[in-house]
Short mmCIF file of C-alpha atoms in Angstrom, two decimals:
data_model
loop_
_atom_site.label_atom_id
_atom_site.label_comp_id
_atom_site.label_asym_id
_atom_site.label_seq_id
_atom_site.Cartn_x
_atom_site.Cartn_y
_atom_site.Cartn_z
CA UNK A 785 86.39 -16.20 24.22
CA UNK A 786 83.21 -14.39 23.43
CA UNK A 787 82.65 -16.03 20.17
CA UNK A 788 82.68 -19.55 22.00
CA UNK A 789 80.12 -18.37 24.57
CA UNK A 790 77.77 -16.99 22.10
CA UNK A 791 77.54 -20.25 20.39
CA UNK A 792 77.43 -22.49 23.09
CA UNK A 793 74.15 -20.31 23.48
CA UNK A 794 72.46 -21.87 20.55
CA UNK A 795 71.64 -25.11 22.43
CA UNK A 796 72.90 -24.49 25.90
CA UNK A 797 76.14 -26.07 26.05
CA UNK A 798 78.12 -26.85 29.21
CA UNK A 799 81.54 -27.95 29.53
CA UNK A 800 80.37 -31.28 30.21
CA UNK A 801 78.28 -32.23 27.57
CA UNK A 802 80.80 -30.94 25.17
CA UNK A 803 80.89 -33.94 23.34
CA UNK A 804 77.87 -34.84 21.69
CA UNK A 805 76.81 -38.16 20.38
CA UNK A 806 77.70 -38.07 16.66
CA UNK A 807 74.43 -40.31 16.06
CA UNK A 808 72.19 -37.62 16.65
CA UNK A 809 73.88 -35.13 14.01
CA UNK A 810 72.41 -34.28 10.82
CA UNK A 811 74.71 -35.22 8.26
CA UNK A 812 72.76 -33.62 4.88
CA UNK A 813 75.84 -32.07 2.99
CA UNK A 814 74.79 -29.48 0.03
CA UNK A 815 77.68 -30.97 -2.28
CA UNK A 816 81.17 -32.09 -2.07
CA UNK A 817 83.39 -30.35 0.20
CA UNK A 818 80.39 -28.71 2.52
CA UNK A 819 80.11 -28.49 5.84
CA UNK A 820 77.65 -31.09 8.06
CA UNK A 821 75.45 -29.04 10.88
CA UNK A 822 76.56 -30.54 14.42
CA UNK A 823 73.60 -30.38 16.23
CA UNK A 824 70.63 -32.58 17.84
CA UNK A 825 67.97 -32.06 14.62
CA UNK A 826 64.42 -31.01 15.92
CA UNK A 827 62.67 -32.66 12.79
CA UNK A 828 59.38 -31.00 13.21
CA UNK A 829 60.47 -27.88 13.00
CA UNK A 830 62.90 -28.07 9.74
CA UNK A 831 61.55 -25.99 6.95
CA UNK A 832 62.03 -27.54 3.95
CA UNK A 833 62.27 -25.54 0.37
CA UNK A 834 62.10 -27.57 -2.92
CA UNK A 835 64.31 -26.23 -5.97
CA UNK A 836 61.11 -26.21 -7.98
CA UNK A 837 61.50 -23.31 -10.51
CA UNK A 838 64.93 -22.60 -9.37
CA UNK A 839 68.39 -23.22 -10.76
CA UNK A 840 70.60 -24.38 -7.61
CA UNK A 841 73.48 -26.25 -6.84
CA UNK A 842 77.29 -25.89 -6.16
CA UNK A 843 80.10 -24.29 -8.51
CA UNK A 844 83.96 -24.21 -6.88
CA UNK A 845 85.40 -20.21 -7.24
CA UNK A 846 89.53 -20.45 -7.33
CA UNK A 847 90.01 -17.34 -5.27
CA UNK A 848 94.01 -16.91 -4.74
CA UNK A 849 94.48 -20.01 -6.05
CA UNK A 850 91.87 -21.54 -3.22
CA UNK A 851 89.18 -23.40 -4.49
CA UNK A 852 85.95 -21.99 -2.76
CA UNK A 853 83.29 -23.87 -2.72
CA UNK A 854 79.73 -21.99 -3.46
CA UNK A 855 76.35 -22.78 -2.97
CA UNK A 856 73.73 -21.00 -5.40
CA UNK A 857 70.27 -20.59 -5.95
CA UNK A 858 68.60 -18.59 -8.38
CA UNK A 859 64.72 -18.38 -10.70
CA UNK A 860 65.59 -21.04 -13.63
CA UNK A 861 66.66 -19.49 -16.82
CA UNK A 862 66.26 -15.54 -15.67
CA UNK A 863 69.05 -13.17 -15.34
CA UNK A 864 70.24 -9.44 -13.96
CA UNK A 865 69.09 -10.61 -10.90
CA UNK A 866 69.18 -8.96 -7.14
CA UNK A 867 71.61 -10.69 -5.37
CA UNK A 868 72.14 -11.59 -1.69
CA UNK A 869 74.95 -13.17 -0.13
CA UNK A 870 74.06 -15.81 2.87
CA UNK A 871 76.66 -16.39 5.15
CA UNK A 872 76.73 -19.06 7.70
CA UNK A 873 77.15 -20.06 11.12
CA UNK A 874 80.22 -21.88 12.89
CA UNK A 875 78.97 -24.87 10.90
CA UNK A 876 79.12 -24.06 7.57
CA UNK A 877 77.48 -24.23 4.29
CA UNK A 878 74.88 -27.01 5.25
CA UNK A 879 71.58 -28.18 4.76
CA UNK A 880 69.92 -25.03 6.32
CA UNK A 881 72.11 -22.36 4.91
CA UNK A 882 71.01 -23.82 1.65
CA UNK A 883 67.68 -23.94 2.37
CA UNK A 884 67.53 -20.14 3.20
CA UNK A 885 69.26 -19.30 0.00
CA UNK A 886 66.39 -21.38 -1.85
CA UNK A 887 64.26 -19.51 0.44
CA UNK A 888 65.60 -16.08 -1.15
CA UNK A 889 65.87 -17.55 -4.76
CA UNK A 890 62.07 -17.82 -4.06
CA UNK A 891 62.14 -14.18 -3.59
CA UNK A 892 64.02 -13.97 -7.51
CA UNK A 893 66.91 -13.28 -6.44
CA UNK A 894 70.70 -15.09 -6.90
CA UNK A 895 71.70 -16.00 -3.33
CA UNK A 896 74.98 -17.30 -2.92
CA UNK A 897 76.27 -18.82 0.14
CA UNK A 898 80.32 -19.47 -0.08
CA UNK A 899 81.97 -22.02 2.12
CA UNK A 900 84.31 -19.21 4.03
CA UNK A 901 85.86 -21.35 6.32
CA UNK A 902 87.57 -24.21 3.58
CA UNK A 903 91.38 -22.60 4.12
CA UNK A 904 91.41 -23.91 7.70
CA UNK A 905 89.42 -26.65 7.72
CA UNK A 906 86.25 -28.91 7.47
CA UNK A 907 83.87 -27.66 9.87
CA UNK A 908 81.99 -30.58 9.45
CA UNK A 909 83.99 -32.97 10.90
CA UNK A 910 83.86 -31.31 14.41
CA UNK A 911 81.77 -32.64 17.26
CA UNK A 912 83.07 -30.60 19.87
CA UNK A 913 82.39 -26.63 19.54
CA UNK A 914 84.92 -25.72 21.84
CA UNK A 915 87.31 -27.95 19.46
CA UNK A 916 85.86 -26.34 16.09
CA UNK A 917 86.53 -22.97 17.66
CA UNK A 918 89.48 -23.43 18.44
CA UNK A 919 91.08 -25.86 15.09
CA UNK A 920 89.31 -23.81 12.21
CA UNK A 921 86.91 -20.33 13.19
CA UNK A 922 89.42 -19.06 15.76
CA UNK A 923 92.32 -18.81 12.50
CA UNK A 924 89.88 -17.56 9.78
CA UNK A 925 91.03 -13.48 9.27
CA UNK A 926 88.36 -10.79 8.89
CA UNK A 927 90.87 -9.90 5.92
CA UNK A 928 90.54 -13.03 4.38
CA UNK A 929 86.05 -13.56 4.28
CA UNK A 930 85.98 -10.05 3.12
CA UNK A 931 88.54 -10.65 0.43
CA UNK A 932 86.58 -14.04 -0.56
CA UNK A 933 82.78 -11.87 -0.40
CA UNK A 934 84.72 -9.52 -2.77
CA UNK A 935 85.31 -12.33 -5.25
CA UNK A 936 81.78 -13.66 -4.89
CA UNK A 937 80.40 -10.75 -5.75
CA UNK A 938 82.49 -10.44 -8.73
CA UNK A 939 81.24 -13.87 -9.75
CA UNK A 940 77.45 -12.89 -9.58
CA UNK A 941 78.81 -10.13 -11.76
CA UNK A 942 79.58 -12.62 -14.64
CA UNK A 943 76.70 -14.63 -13.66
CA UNK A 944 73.63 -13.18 -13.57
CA UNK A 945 73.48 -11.00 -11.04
CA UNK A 946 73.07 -7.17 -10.80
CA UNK A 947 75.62 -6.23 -8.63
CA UNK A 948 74.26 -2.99 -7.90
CA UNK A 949 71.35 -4.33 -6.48
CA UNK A 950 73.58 -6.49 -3.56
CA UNK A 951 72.38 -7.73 -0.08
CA UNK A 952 74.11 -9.30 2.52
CA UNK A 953 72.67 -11.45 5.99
CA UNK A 954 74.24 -14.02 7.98
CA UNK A 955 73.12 -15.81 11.28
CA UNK A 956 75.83 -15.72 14.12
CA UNK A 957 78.95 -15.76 12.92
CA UNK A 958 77.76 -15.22 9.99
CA UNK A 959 75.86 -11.89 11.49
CA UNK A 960 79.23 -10.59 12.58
CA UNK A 961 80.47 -10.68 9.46
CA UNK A 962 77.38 -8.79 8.26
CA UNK A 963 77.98 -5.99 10.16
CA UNK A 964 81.86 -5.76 8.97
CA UNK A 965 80.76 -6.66 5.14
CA UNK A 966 78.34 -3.91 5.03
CA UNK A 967 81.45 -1.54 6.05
CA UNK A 968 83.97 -3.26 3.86
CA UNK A 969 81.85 -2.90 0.98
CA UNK A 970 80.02 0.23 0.67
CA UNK A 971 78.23 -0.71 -2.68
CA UNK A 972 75.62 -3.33 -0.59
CA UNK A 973 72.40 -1.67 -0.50
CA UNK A 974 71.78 -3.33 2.91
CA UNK A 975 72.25 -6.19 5.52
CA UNK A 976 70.31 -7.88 7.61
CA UNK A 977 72.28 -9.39 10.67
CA UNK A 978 70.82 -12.73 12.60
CA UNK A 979 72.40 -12.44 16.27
CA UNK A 980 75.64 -11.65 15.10
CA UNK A 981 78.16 -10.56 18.26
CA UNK A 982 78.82 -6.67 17.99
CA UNK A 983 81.52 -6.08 20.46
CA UNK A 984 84.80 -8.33 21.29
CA UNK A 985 88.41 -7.72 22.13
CA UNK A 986 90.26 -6.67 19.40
CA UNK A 987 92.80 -9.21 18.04
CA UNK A 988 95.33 -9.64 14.54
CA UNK A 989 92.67 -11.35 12.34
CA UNK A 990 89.86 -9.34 13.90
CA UNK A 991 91.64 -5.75 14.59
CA UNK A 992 87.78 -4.41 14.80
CA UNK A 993 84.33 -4.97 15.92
CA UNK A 994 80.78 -3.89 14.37
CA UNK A 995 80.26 -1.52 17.04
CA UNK A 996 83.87 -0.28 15.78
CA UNK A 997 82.72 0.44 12.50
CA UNK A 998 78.87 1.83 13.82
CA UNK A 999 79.64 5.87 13.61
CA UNK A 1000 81.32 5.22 9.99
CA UNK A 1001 79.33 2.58 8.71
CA UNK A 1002 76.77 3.85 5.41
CA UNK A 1003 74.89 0.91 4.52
CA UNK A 1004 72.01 0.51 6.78
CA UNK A 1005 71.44 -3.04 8.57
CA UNK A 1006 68.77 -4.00 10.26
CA UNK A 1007 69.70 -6.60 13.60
CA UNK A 1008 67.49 -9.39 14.74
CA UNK A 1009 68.51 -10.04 18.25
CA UNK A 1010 66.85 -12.00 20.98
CA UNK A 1011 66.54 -10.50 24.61
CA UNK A 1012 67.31 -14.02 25.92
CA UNK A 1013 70.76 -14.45 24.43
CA UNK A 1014 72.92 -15.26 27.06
CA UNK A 1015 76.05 -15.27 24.99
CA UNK A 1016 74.88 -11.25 23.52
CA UNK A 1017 73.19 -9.43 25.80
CA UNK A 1018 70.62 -6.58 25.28
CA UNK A 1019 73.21 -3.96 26.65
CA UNK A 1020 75.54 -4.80 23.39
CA UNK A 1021 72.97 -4.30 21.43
CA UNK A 1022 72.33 -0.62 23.43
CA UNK A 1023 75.99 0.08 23.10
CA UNK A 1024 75.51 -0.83 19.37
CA UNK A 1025 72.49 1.27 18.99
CA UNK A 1026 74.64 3.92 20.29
CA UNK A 1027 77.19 4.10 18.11
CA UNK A 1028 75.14 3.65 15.27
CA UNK A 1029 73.68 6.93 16.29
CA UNK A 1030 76.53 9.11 15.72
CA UNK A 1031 76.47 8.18 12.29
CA UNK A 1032 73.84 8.00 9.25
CA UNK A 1033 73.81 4.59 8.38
CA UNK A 1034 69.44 4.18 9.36
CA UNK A 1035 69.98 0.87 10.55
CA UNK A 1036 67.67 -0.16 13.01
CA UNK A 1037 67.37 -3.19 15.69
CA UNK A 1038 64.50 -5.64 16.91
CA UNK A 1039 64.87 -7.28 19.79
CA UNK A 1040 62.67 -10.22 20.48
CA UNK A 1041 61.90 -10.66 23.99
CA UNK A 1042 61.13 -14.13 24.05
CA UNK A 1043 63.95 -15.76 21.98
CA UNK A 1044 67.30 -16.43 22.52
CA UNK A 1045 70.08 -16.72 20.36
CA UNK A 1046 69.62 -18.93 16.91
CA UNK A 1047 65.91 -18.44 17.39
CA UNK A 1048 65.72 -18.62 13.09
CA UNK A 1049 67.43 -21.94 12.79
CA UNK A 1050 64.57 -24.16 12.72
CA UNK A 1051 66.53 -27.85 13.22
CA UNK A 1052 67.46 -26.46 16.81
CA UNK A 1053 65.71 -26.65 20.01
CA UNK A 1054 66.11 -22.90 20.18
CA UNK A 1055 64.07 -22.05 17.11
CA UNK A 1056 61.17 -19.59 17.55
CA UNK A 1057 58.96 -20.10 14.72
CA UNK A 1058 56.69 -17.26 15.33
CA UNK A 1059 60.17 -14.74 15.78
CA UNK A 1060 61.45 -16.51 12.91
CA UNK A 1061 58.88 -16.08 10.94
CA UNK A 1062 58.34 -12.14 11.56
CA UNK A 1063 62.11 -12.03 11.31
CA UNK A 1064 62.04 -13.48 7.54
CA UNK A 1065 59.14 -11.10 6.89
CA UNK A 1066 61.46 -8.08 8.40
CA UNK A 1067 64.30 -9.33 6.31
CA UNK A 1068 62.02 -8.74 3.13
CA UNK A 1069 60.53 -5.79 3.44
CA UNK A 1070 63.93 -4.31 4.32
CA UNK A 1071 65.61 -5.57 1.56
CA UNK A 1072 62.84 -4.33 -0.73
CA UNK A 1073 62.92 -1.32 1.12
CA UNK A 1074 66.16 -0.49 0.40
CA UNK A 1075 66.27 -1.51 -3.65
CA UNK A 1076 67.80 -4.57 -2.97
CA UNK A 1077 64.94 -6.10 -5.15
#
């Protein structure tokens, strides 16, 4: 499966060392319910973002009668504020994930990252990728995250957020879903994608790819991709470009040619920090670019 290859990429799985020592996890849930990262922490690294100024913190969204839970960040006491939706890796809504959305509330805006993978399971309580694949990401339907982004958006509606200024990014999985978000919902102003896969076979719960949708797609996303990926190579990314070129979406690509894949997440050993930082300074600008903020 491609999906398994691209994120045994992040920290250069093998077969054999599948099974990773759960003492060397970080275990930092966001709130009840959430997600634990299952990766070797590179402590040095981790960027750390206080809640100083901010409102944050986690509500639970009954969505179908599924309770959701959400992770929010926002400026303390303002309102009709931008908002971005961060979605996640494999992992879930951990630590980092909430981080970044502190990172945006920063920024003023409401950043919301929803815990899309809580129908089929914990992610959390995985230390095998090939097993979390398989148990929870492998039976989540396109059909059902963009159904549950729908509803989040609705919330931000009722709480706070101006809805018509709406962003989306997400970091490999999370990146995929991007791509598809941007052409579910035409009424995002614009994505930003972290390494998310753009071309698969086609299956029932994902009957399309984001290079499917390129020649339709309207919303314009820019893709932060790393030349050293081995799990998404630089000719996906070319096929990508490709399609994106028979329609008028403007999105645009940057390929870092000395990363590889997950070179943002900064409590890996494949974080970049100068690619991550430009990247996060890309992100920005084309946000505010494109009247997100």
């Amino acid at each position: 499966m491609q999906l398994e290859k691209d994120c045994r990429s992040l920290i250069g799985h093998s077969d054999a060392d599948e099974g990773i020592n759960r003492r060397n996890f970080i275990q930092t849930a966001v709130g009840v319910g959430f997600a634990a990262a299952t990766l070797p922490i590179f402590a040095q690294n981790v960027v750390k973002t206080d809640a100083a100024g901010l409102t944050a913190g986690v509500v639970s969204l009954d969505i179908h009668g599924q309770k959701v839970p959400l992770y929010y960040a926002q400026p303390e006491g303002k309102s009709n504020l931008p908002v971005i939706l961060v979605i996640s890796e494999i992992f879930g809504v951990h630590e980092h994930i909430a981080d970044v959305a502190r990172r945006f509330a920063k920024q003023g805006y409401l950043a919301l990252a929803p815990e899309l993978f809580i129908r089929q399971g914990d992610a959390g309580k995985y230390t095998s990728i090939a097993e979390l694949i398989k148990e929870v990401i492998s039976k989540v339907p396109d059909a059902q995250v963009m159904s549950d982004l729908d509803a989040v958006v609705a919330w931000a509606g009722q709480h706070g957020g101006d809805i018509t200024r709406l962003g989306i990014t997400g970091f490999c999985w999370g990146g995929r879903i991007t791509w598809m978000y941007a052409a579910h919902n035409p009424s995002v102003k614009a994505g930003v994608a972290w390494y998310g896969r753009l071309t698969d076979q086609p299956n029932a719960l994902s009957p399309s790819n984001p290079i499917d949708i390129a020649p339709t797609l309207t919303v314009p996303v820019l893709g932060l991709y790393g030349a050293k990926d081995t799990g998404i190579s630089v000719d996906s990314v070319l096929k990508m470009q490709a399609a994106l070129a028979q329609g008028n979406s403007h999105s645009e690509f940057k390929i870092y040619e000395n990363s590889g894949h997950a070179f943002h997440a900064d409590y890996r050993p494949s974080y970049v920090e100068a690619d991550a930082k430009d990247g996060w300074a890309r992100c920005l600008a084309w946000f505010k670019a494109h009247q997100v903020i």
